[in-house]
PDB file of N, CA and C in Angstrom:
ATOM      1  N   UNK A   1     -22.605   3.732  23.371  1.00 78.00           N
ATOM      2  CA  UNK A   1     -23.393   2.623  23.871  1.00 78.00           C
ATOM      3  C   UNK A   1     -22.742   2.031  25.118  1.00 78.00           C
ATOM      4  N   UNK A   2     -21.408   1.988  25.115  1.00 85.00           N
ATOM      5  CA  UNK A   2     -20.696   1.434  26.269  1.00 85.00           C
ATOM      6  C   UNK A   2     -21.015   2.217  27.536  1.00 85.00           C
ATOM      7  N   UNK A   3     -21.020   3.537  27.440  1.00 88.00           N
ATOM      8  CA  UNK A   3     -21.324   4.362  28.614  1.00 88.00           C
ATOM      9  C   UNK A   3     -22.759   4.144  29.093  1.00 88.00           C
ATOM     10  N   UNK A   4     -23.686   3.986  28.164  1.00 83.00           N
ATOM     11  CA  UNK A   4     -25.074   3.711  28.522  1.00 83.00           C
ATOM     12  C   UNK A   4     -25.171   2.399  29.288  1.00 83.00           C
ATOM     13  N   UNK A   5     -24.517   1.375  28.790  1.00 81.00           N
ATOM     14  CA  UNK A   5     -24.533   0.069  29.466  1.00 81.00           C
ATOM     15  C   UNK A   5     -23.905   0.182  30.845  1.00 81.00           C
ATOM     16  N   UNK A   6     -22.804   0.912  30.957  1.00 83.00           N
ATOM     17  CA  UNK A   6     -22.153   1.089  32.270  1.00 83.00           C
ATOM     18  C   UNK A   6     -23.076   1.797  33.259  1.00 83.00           C
ATOM     19  N   UNK A   7     -23.892   2.714  32.759  1.00 86.00           N
ATOM     20  CA  UNK A   7     -24.835   3.421  33.627  1.00 86.00           C
ATOM     21  C   UNK A   7     -25.975   2.507  34.056  1.00 86.00           C
ATOM     22  N   UNK A   8     -26.500   1.735  33.120  1.00 78.00           N
ATOM     23  CA  UNK A   8     -27.640   0.862  33.402  1.00 78.00           C
ATOM     24  C   UNK A   8     -27.229  -0.348  34.231  1.00 78.00           C
ATOM     25  N   UNK A   9     -26.053  -0.921  33.916  1.00 75.00           N
ATOM     26  CA  UNK A   9     -25.564  -2.124  34.600  1.00 75.00           C
ATOM     27  C   UNK A   9     -24.184  -1.850  35.189  1.00 75.00           C
ATOM     28  N   UNK A  10     -24.087  -1.015  36.246  1.00 80.00           N
ATOM     29  CA  UNK A  10     -22.775  -0.583  36.745  1.00 80.00           C
ATOM     30  C   UNK A  10     -21.885  -1.707  37.280  1.00 80.00           C
ATOM     31  N   UNK A  11     -22.433  -2.808  37.680  1.00 78.00           N
ATOM     32  CA  UNK A  11     -21.616  -3.898  38.235  1.00 78.00           C
ATOM     33  C   UNK A  11     -21.185  -4.916  37.192  1.00 78.00           C
ATOM     34  N   UNK A  12     -21.643  -4.744  35.972  1.00 78.00           N
ATOM     35  CA  UNK A  12     -21.313  -5.693  34.908  1.00 78.00           C
ATOM     36  C   UNK A  12     -20.263  -5.110  33.986  1.00 78.00           C
ATOM     37  N   UNK A  13     -19.539  -5.975  33.320  1.00 80.00           N
ATOM     38  CA  UNK A  13     -18.576  -5.558  32.309  1.00 80.00           C
ATOM     39  C   UNK A  13     -19.342  -5.162  31.055  1.00 80.00           C
ATOM     40  N   UNK A  14     -19.258  -3.888  30.675  1.00 83.00           N
ATOM     41  CA  UNK A  14     -20.033  -3.369  29.544  1.00 83.00           C
ATOM     42  C   UNK A  14     -19.715  -4.103  28.248  1.00 83.00           C
ATOM     43  N   UNK A  15     -18.448  -4.450  28.027  1.00 84.00           N
ATOM     44  CA  UNK A  15     -18.080  -5.148  26.796  1.00 84.00           C
ATOM     45  C   UNK A  15     -18.745  -6.514  26.704  1.00 84.00           C
ATOM     46  N   UNK A  16     -18.829  -7.205  27.828  1.00 79.00           N
ATOM     47  CA  UNK A  16     -19.473  -8.520  27.851  1.00 79.00           C
ATOM     48  C   UNK A  16     -20.966  -8.362  27.586  1.00 79.00           C
ATOM     49  N   UNK A  17     -21.592  -7.360  28.208  1.00 78.00           N
ATOM     50  CA  UNK A  17     -23.018  -7.132  28.007  1.00 78.00           C
ATOM     51  C   UNK A  17     -23.291  -6.798  26.541  1.00 78.00           C
ATOM     52  N   UNK A  18     -22.484  -5.924  25.944  1.00 82.00           N
ATOM     53  CA  UNK A  18     -22.681  -5.549  24.545  1.00 82.00           C
ATOM     54  C   UNK A  18     -22.500  -6.758  23.634  1.00 82.00           C
ATOM     55  N   UNK A  19     -21.464  -7.539  23.870  1.00 82.00           N
ATOM     56  CA  UNK A  19     -21.238  -8.749  23.074  1.00 82.00           C
ATOM     57  C   UNK A  19     -22.446  -9.662  23.138  1.00 82.00           C
ATOM     58  N   UNK A  20     -22.991  -9.822  24.335  1.00 77.00           N
ATOM     59  CA  UNK A  20     -24.129 -10.716  24.503  1.00 77.00           C
ATOM     60  C   UNK A  20     -25.419 -10.131  23.952  1.00 77.00           C
ATOM     61  N   UNK A  21     -25.567  -8.812  23.974  1.00 77.00           N
ATOM     62  CA  UNK A  21     -26.738  -8.188  23.342  1.00 77.00           C
ATOM     63  C   UNK A  21     -26.727  -8.511  21.859  1.00 77.00           C
ATOM     64  N   UNK A  22     -25.545  -8.412  21.240  1.00 81.00           N
ATOM     65  CA  UNK A  22     -25.450  -8.747  19.819  1.00 81.00           C
ATOM     66  C   UNK A  22     -25.708 -10.232  19.598  1.00 81.00           C
ATOM     67  N   UNK A  23     -25.218 -11.069  20.505  1.00 77.00           N
ATOM     68  CA  UNK A  23     -25.448 -12.513  20.365  1.00 77.00           C
ATOM     69  C   UNK A  23     -26.933 -12.830  20.412  1.00 77.00           C
ATOM     70  N   UNK A  24     -27.657 -12.146  21.273  1.00 75.00           N
ATOM     71  CA  UNK A  24     -29.078 -12.418  21.454  1.00 75.00           C
ATOM     72  C   UNK A  24     -29.924 -11.779  20.354  1.00 75.00           C
ATOM     73  N   UNK A  25     -29.625 -10.537  19.985  1.00 76.00           N
ATOM     74  CA  UNK A  25     -30.522  -9.793  19.107  1.00 76.00           C
ATOM     75  C   UNK A  25     -30.060  -9.687  17.660  1.00 76.00           C
ATOM     76  N   UNK A  26     -28.824 -10.024  17.347  1.00 77.00           N
ATOM     77  CA  UNK A  26     -28.363 -10.022  15.959  1.00 77.00           C
ATOM     78  C   UNK A  26     -28.526 -11.425  15.402  1.00 77.00           C
ATOM     79  N   UNK A  27     -29.759 -11.839  15.274  1.00 69.00           N
ATOM     80  CA  UNK A  27     -30.037 -13.216  14.872  1.00 69.00           C
ATOM     81  C   UNK A  27     -29.628 -13.501  13.438  1.00 69.00           C
ATOM     82  N   UNK A  28     -29.523 -12.457  12.599  1.00 72.00           N
ATOM     83  CA  UNK A  28     -29.115 -12.647  11.219  1.00 72.00           C
ATOM     84  C   UNK A  28     -27.604 -12.675  11.039  1.00 72.00           C
ATOM     85  N   UNK A  29     -26.856 -12.407  12.119  1.00 77.00           N
ATOM     86  CA  UNK A  29     -25.406 -12.413  12.051  1.00 77.00           C
ATOM     87  C   UNK A  29     -24.823 -11.296  11.200  1.00 77.00           C
ATOM     88  N   UNK A  30     -25.518 -10.165  11.133  1.00 85.00           N
ATOM     89  CA  UNK A  30     -25.074  -9.045  10.302  1.00 85.00           C
ATOM     90  C   UNK A  30     -24.051  -8.155  10.998  1.00 85.00           C
ATOM     91  N   UNK A  31     -23.894  -8.323  12.313  1.00 85.00           N
ATOM     92  CA  UNK A  31     -23.015  -7.429  13.065  1.00 85.00           C
ATOM     93  C   UNK A  31     -23.694  -6.129  13.437  1.00 85.00           C
ATOM     94  N   UNK A  32     -25.005  -6.079  13.226  1.00 84.00           N
ATOM     95  CA  UNK A  32     -25.776  -4.874  13.531  1.00 84.00           C
ATOM     96  C   UNK A  32     -27.047  -5.250  14.274  1.00 84.00           C
ATOM     97  N   UNK A  33     -27.434  -4.372  15.177  1.00 80.00           N
ATOM     98  CA  UNK A  33     -28.725  -4.506  15.851  1.00 80.00           C
ATOM     99  C   UNK A  33     -29.474  -3.223  15.542  1.00 80.00           C
ATOM    100  N   UNK A  34     -30.636  -3.350  14.928  1.00 78.00           N
ATOM    101  CA  UNK A  34     -31.397  -2.151  14.562  1.00 78.00           C
ATOM    102  C   UNK A  34     -31.983  -1.519  15.818  1.00 78.00           C
ATOM    103  N   UNK A  35     -32.163  -0.193  15.792  1.00 79.00           N
ATOM    104  CA  UNK A  35     -32.650   0.515  16.985  1.00 79.00           C
ATOM    105  C   UNK A  35     -33.921  -0.083  17.594  1.00 79.00           C
ATOM    106  N   UNK A  36     -34.854  -0.511  16.761  1.00 77.00           N
ATOM    107  CA  UNK A  36     -36.101  -1.071  17.297  1.00 77.00           C
ATOM    108  C   UNK A  36     -35.829  -2.323  18.134  1.00 77.00           C
ATOM    109  N   UNK A  37     -34.884  -3.155  17.695  1.00 71.00           N
ATOM    110  CA  UNK A  37     -34.553  -4.365  18.454  1.00 71.00           C
ATOM    111  C   UNK A  37     -33.910  -4.008  19.785  1.00 71.00           C
ATOM    112  N   UNK A  38     -33.034  -3.002  19.775  1.00 72.00           N
ATOM    113  CA  UNK A  38     -32.378  -2.581  21.011  1.00 72.00           C
ATOM    114  C   UNK A  38     -33.392  -1.981  21.977  1.00 72.00           C
ATOM    115  N   UNK A  39     -34.293  -1.156  21.474  1.00 76.00           N
ATOM    116  CA  UNK A  39     -35.336  -0.581  22.331  1.00 76.00           C
ATOM    117  C   UNK A  39     -36.230  -1.680  22.900  1.00 76.00           C
ATOM    118  N   UNK A  40     -36.518  -2.684  22.087  1.00 72.00           N
ATOM    119  CA  UNK A  40     -37.323  -3.801  22.557  1.00 72.00           C
ATOM    120  C   UNK A  40     -36.607  -4.529  23.701  1.00 72.00           C
ATOM    121  N   UNK A  41     -35.300  -4.702  23.564  1.00 68.00           N
ATOM    122  CA  UNK A  41     -34.527  -5.391  24.603  1.00 68.00           C
ATOM    123  C   UNK A  41     -34.582  -4.629  25.917  1.00 68.00           C
ATOM    124  N   UNK A  42     -34.358  -3.311  25.861  1.00 69.00           N
ATOM    125  CA  UNK A  42     -34.396  -2.527  27.092  1.00 69.00           C
ATOM    126  C   UNK A  42     -35.807  -2.456  27.660  1.00 69.00           C
ATOM    127  N   UNK A  43     -36.805  -2.332  26.798  1.00 74.00           N
ATOM    128  CA  UNK A  43     -38.189  -2.304  27.252  1.00 74.00           C
ATOM    129  C   UNK A  43     -38.563  -3.618  27.935  1.00 74.00           C
ATOM    130  N   UNK A  44     -38.168  -4.726  27.298  1.00 68.00           N
ATOM    131  CA  UNK A  44     -38.480  -6.035  27.874  1.00 68.00           C
ATOM    132  C   UNK A  44     -37.795  -6.210  29.226  1.00 68.00           C
ATOM    133  N   UNK A  45     -36.554  -5.697  29.347  1.00 67.00           N
ATOM    134  CA  UNK A  45     -35.844  -5.858  30.608  1.00 67.00           C
ATOM    135  C   UNK A  45     -36.492  -5.053  31.724  1.00 67.00           C
ATOM    136  N   UNK A  46     -37.258  -4.024  31.357  1.00 71.00           N
ATOM    137  CA  UNK A  46     -37.906  -3.211  32.380  1.00 71.00           C
ATOM    138  C   UNK A  46     -39.382  -3.539  32.560  1.00 71.00           C
ATOM    139  N   UNK A  47     -40.077  -3.925  31.487  1.00 77.00           N
ATOM    140  CA  UNK A  47     -41.519  -4.082  31.571  1.00 77.00           C
ATOM    141  C   UNK A  47     -42.028  -5.451  31.169  1.00 77.00           C
ATOM    142  N   UNK A  48     -41.156  -6.330  30.697  1.00 72.00           N
ATOM    143  CA  UNK A  48     -41.600  -7.642  30.239  1.00 72.00           C
ATOM    144  C   UNK A  48     -42.098  -8.517  31.380  1.00 72.00           C
ATOM    145  N   UNK A  49     -42.698  -9.623  31.008  1.00 80.00           N
ATOM    146  CA  UNK A  49     -43.146 -10.573  32.022  1.00 80.00           C
ATOM    147  C   UNK A  49     -41.932 -11.222  32.674  1.00 80.00           C
ATOM    148  N   UNK A  50     -42.147 -11.881  33.780  1.00 81.00           N
ATOM    149  CA  UNK A  50     -41.063 -12.581  34.457  1.00 81.00           C
ATOM    150  C   UNK A  50     -40.454 -13.629  33.519  1.00 81.00           C
ATOM    151  N   UNK A  51     -41.290 -14.333  32.783  1.00 83.00           N
ATOM    152  CA  UNK A  51     -40.800 -15.351  31.848  1.00 83.00           C
ATOM    153  C   UNK A  51     -39.946 -14.716  30.752  1.00 83.00           C
ATOM    154  N   UNK A  52     -40.369 -13.561  30.226  1.00 77.00           N
ATOM    155  CA  UNK A  52     -39.588 -12.845  29.214  1.00 77.00           C
ATOM    156  C   UNK A  52     -38.226 -12.441  29.760  1.00 77.00           C
ATOM    157  N   UNK A  53     -38.229 -11.896  30.978  1.00 74.00           N
ATOM    158  CA  UNK A  53     -36.979 -11.452  31.591  1.00 74.00           C
ATOM    159  C   UNK A  53     -36.039 -12.624  31.842  1.00 74.00           C
ATOM    160  N   UNK A  54     -36.580 -13.730  32.329  1.00 78.00           N
ATOM    161  CA  UNK A  54     -35.745 -14.907  32.570  1.00 78.00           C
ATOM    162  C   UNK A  54     -35.152 -15.445  31.276  1.00 78.00           C
ATOM    163  N   UNK A  55     -35.973 -15.507  30.228  1.00 78.00           N
ATOM    164  CA  UNK A  55     -35.500 -16.000  28.938  1.00 78.00           C
ATOM    165  C   UNK A  55     -34.371 -15.121  28.408  1.00 78.00           C
ATOM    166  N   UNK A  56     -34.552 -13.802  28.422  1.00 74.00           N
ATOM    167  CA  UNK A  56     -33.554 -12.858  27.920  1.00 74.00           C
ATOM    168  C   UNK A  56     -32.291 -12.899  28.769  1.00 74.00           C
ATOM    169  N   UNK A  57     -32.457 -12.916  30.081  1.00 74.00           N
ATOM    170  CA  UNK A  57     -31.307 -12.946  30.981  1.00 74.00           C
ATOM    171  C   UNK A  57     -30.507 -14.225  30.795  1.00 74.00           C
ATOM    172  N   UNK A  58     -31.191 -15.346  30.649  1.00 79.00           N
ATOM    173  CA  UNK A  58     -30.487 -16.611  30.447  1.00 79.00           C
ATOM    174  C   UNK A  58     -29.645 -16.556  29.181  1.00 79.00           C
ATOM    175  N   UNK A  59     -30.233 -16.072  28.094  1.00 76.00           N
ATOM    176  CA  UNK A  59     -29.481 -15.986  26.836  1.00 76.00           C
ATOM    177  C   UNK A  59     -28.309 -15.028  26.965  1.00 76.00           C
ATOM    178  N   UNK A  60     -28.460 -13.980  27.759  1.00 73.00           N
ATOM    179  CA  UNK A  60     -27.401 -13.010  27.955  1.00 73.00           C
ATOM    180  C   UNK A  60     -26.223 -13.613  28.714  1.00 73.00           C
ATOM    181  N   UNK A  61     -26.503 -14.420  29.723  1.00 76.00           N
ATOM    182  CA  UNK A  61     -25.438 -14.970  30.560  1.00 76.00           C
ATOM    183  C   UNK A  61     -24.844 -16.263  30.025  1.00 76.00           C
ATOM    184  N   UNK A  62     -25.547 -16.948  29.171  1.00 81.00           N
ATOM    185  CA  UNK A  62     -25.033 -18.193  28.589  1.00 81.00           C
ATOM    186  C   UNK A  62     -24.074 -17.836  27.451  1.00 81.00           C
ATOM    187  N   UNK A  63     -22.877 -17.400  27.828  1.00 76.00           N
ATOM    188  CA  UNK A  63     -21.930 -16.859  26.849  1.00 76.00           C
ATOM    189  C   UNK A  63     -21.532 -17.851  25.771  1.00 76.00           C
ATOM    190  N   UNK A  64     -21.402 -19.123  26.127  1.00 81.00           N
ATOM    191  CA  UNK A  64     -20.939 -20.099  25.135  1.00 81.00           C
ATOM    192  C   UNK A  64     -22.085 -20.776  24.390  1.00 81.00           C
ATOM    193  N   UNK A  65     -23.321 -20.397  24.711  1.00 81.00           N
ATOM    194  CA  UNK A  65     -24.477 -20.947  24.012  1.00 81.00           C
ATOM    195  C   UNK A  65     -24.730 -22.419  24.274  1.00 81.00           C
ATOM    196  N   UNK A  66     -24.237 -22.918  25.405  1.00 89.00           N
ATOM    197  CA  UNK A  66     -24.369 -24.338  25.722  1.00 89.00           C
ATOM    198  C   UNK A  66     -25.748 -24.722  26.225  1.00 89.00           C
ATOM    199  N   UNK A  67     -26.574 -23.725  26.548  1.00 87.00           N
ATOM    200  CA  UNK A  67     -27.879 -24.020  27.126  1.00 87.00           C
ATOM    201  C   UNK A  67     -27.822 -24.112  28.643  1.00 87.00           C
ATOM    202  N   UNK A  68     -26.640 -23.844  29.205  1.00 88.00           N
ATOM    203  CA  UNK A  68     -26.444 -23.856  30.658  1.00 88.00           C
ATOM    204  C   UNK A  68     -25.589 -22.663  31.055  1.00 88.00           C
ATOM    205  N   UNK A  69     -25.818 -22.145  32.242  1.00 86.00           N
ATOM    206  CA  UNK A  69     -24.965 -21.088  32.780  1.00 86.00           C
ATOM    207  C   UNK A  69     -24.080 -21.738  33.833  1.00 86.00           C
ATOM    208  N   UNK A  70     -22.794 -21.835  33.515  1.00 87.00           N
ATOM    209  CA  UNK A  70     -21.892 -22.464  34.470  1.00 87.00           C
ATOM    210  C   UNK A  70     -21.307 -21.400  35.404  1.00 87.00           C
ATOM    211  N   UNK A  71     -20.725 -21.816  36.522  1.00 88.00           N
ATOM    212  CA  UNK A  71     -20.209 -20.851  37.502  1.00 88.00           C
ATOM    213  C   UNK A  71     -19.192 -19.864  36.918  1.00 88.00           C
ATOM    214  N   UNK A  72     -18.380 -20.320  35.985  1.00 86.00           N
ATOM    215  CA  UNK A  72     -17.379 -19.432  35.389  1.00 86.00           C
ATOM    216  C   UNK A  72     -18.034 -18.311  34.586  1.00 86.00           C
ATOM    217  N   UNK A  73     -19.104 -18.637  33.855  1.00 82.00           N
ATOM    218  CA  UNK A  73     -19.816 -17.615  33.090  1.00 82.00           C
ATOM    219  C   UNK A  73     -20.425 -16.578  34.030  1.00 82.00           C
ATOM    220  N   UNK A  74     -21.041 -17.024  35.091  1.00 78.00           N
ATOM    221  CA  UNK A  74     -21.671 -16.105  36.028  1.00 78.00           C
ATOM    222  C   UNK A  74     -20.616 -15.239  36.716  1.00 78.00           C
ATOM    223  N   UNK A  75     -19.514 -15.838  37.105  1.00 80.00           N
ATOM    224  CA  UNK A  75     -18.454 -15.084  37.765  1.00 80.00           C
ATOM    225  C   UNK A  75     -17.859 -14.038  36.832  1.00 80.00           C
ATOM    226  N   UNK A  76     -17.647 -14.414  35.575  1.00 74.00           N
ATOM    227  CA  UNK A  76     -17.069 -13.461  34.623  1.00 74.00           C
ATOM    228  C   UNK A  76     -17.965 -12.261  34.409  1.00 74.00           C
ATOM    229  N   UNK A  77     -19.253 -12.494  34.321  1.00 68.00           N
ATOM    230  CA  UNK A  77     -20.198 -11.396  34.105  1.00 68.00           C
ATOM    231  C   UNK A  77     -20.136 -10.391  35.254  1.00 68.00           C
ATOM    232  N   UNK A  78     -20.081 -10.868  36.483  1.00 70.00           N
ATOM    233  CA  UNK A  78     -20.207  -9.980  37.629  1.00 70.00           C
ATOM    234  C   UNK A  78     -18.897  -9.540  38.265  1.00 70.00           C
ATOM    235  N   UNK A  79     -17.793 -10.184  37.930  1.00 70.00           N
ATOM    236  CA  UNK A  79     -16.552  -9.808  38.627  1.00 70.00           C
ATOM    237  C   UNK A  79     -15.416  -9.426  37.712  1.00 70.00           C
ATOM    238  N   UNK A  80     -15.591  -9.498  36.412  1.00 59.00           N
ATOM    239  CA  UNK A  80     -14.504  -9.175  35.493  1.00 59.00           C
ATOM    240  C   UNK A  80     -14.006  -7.759  35.746  1.00 59.00           C
ATOM    241  N   UNK A  81     -12.695  -7.644  35.922  1.00 49.00           N
ATOM    242  CA  UNK A  81     -12.103  -6.345  36.207  1.00 49.00           C
ATOM    243  C   UNK A  81     -12.149  -5.466  34.966  1.00 49.00           C
ATOM    244  N   UNK A  82     -12.578  -4.226  35.149  1.00 47.00           N
ATOM    245  CA  UNK A  82     -12.650  -3.291  34.035  1.00 47.00           C
ATOM    246  C   UNK A  82     -11.296  -2.612  33.864  1.00 47.00           C
ATOM    247  N   UNK A  83     -10.863  -2.518  32.638  1.00 40.00           N
ATOM    248  CA  UNK A  83      -9.592  -1.875  32.338  1.00 40.00           C
ATOM    249  C   UNK A  83      -9.869  -0.523  31.714  1.00 40.00           C
ATOM    250  N   UNK A  84      -9.337   0.527  32.297  1.00 40.00           N
ATOM    251  CA  UNK A  84      -9.508   1.885  31.779  1.00 40.00           C
ATOM    252  C   UNK A  84      -8.323   2.209  30.881  1.00 40.00           C
ATOM    253  N   UNK A  85      -8.613   2.789  29.732  1.00 38.00           N
ATOM    254  CA  UNK A  85      -7.537   3.188  28.804  1.00 38.00           C
ATOM    255  C   UNK A  85      -7.307   4.671  28.932  1.00 38.00           C
TER     256      UNK A  85
END
């Protein structure tokens, strides 16, 4: 999944994106996202309405769940250095 995210969002930190996908779509707190939910997320990001995309993107970037995206959250998403093992 990490490689897929890196391919789709090459400028973003894949670990942060994955963490936030779980935050947004694992509403039951099970630690799992079922395939249908993941497909829905990718489909919405490509074909959803502008309002759908904005809603999903906001939830993805609001890492602390404060209801606001602060400059530090935005900077971390787009500039966090990737560490190769």
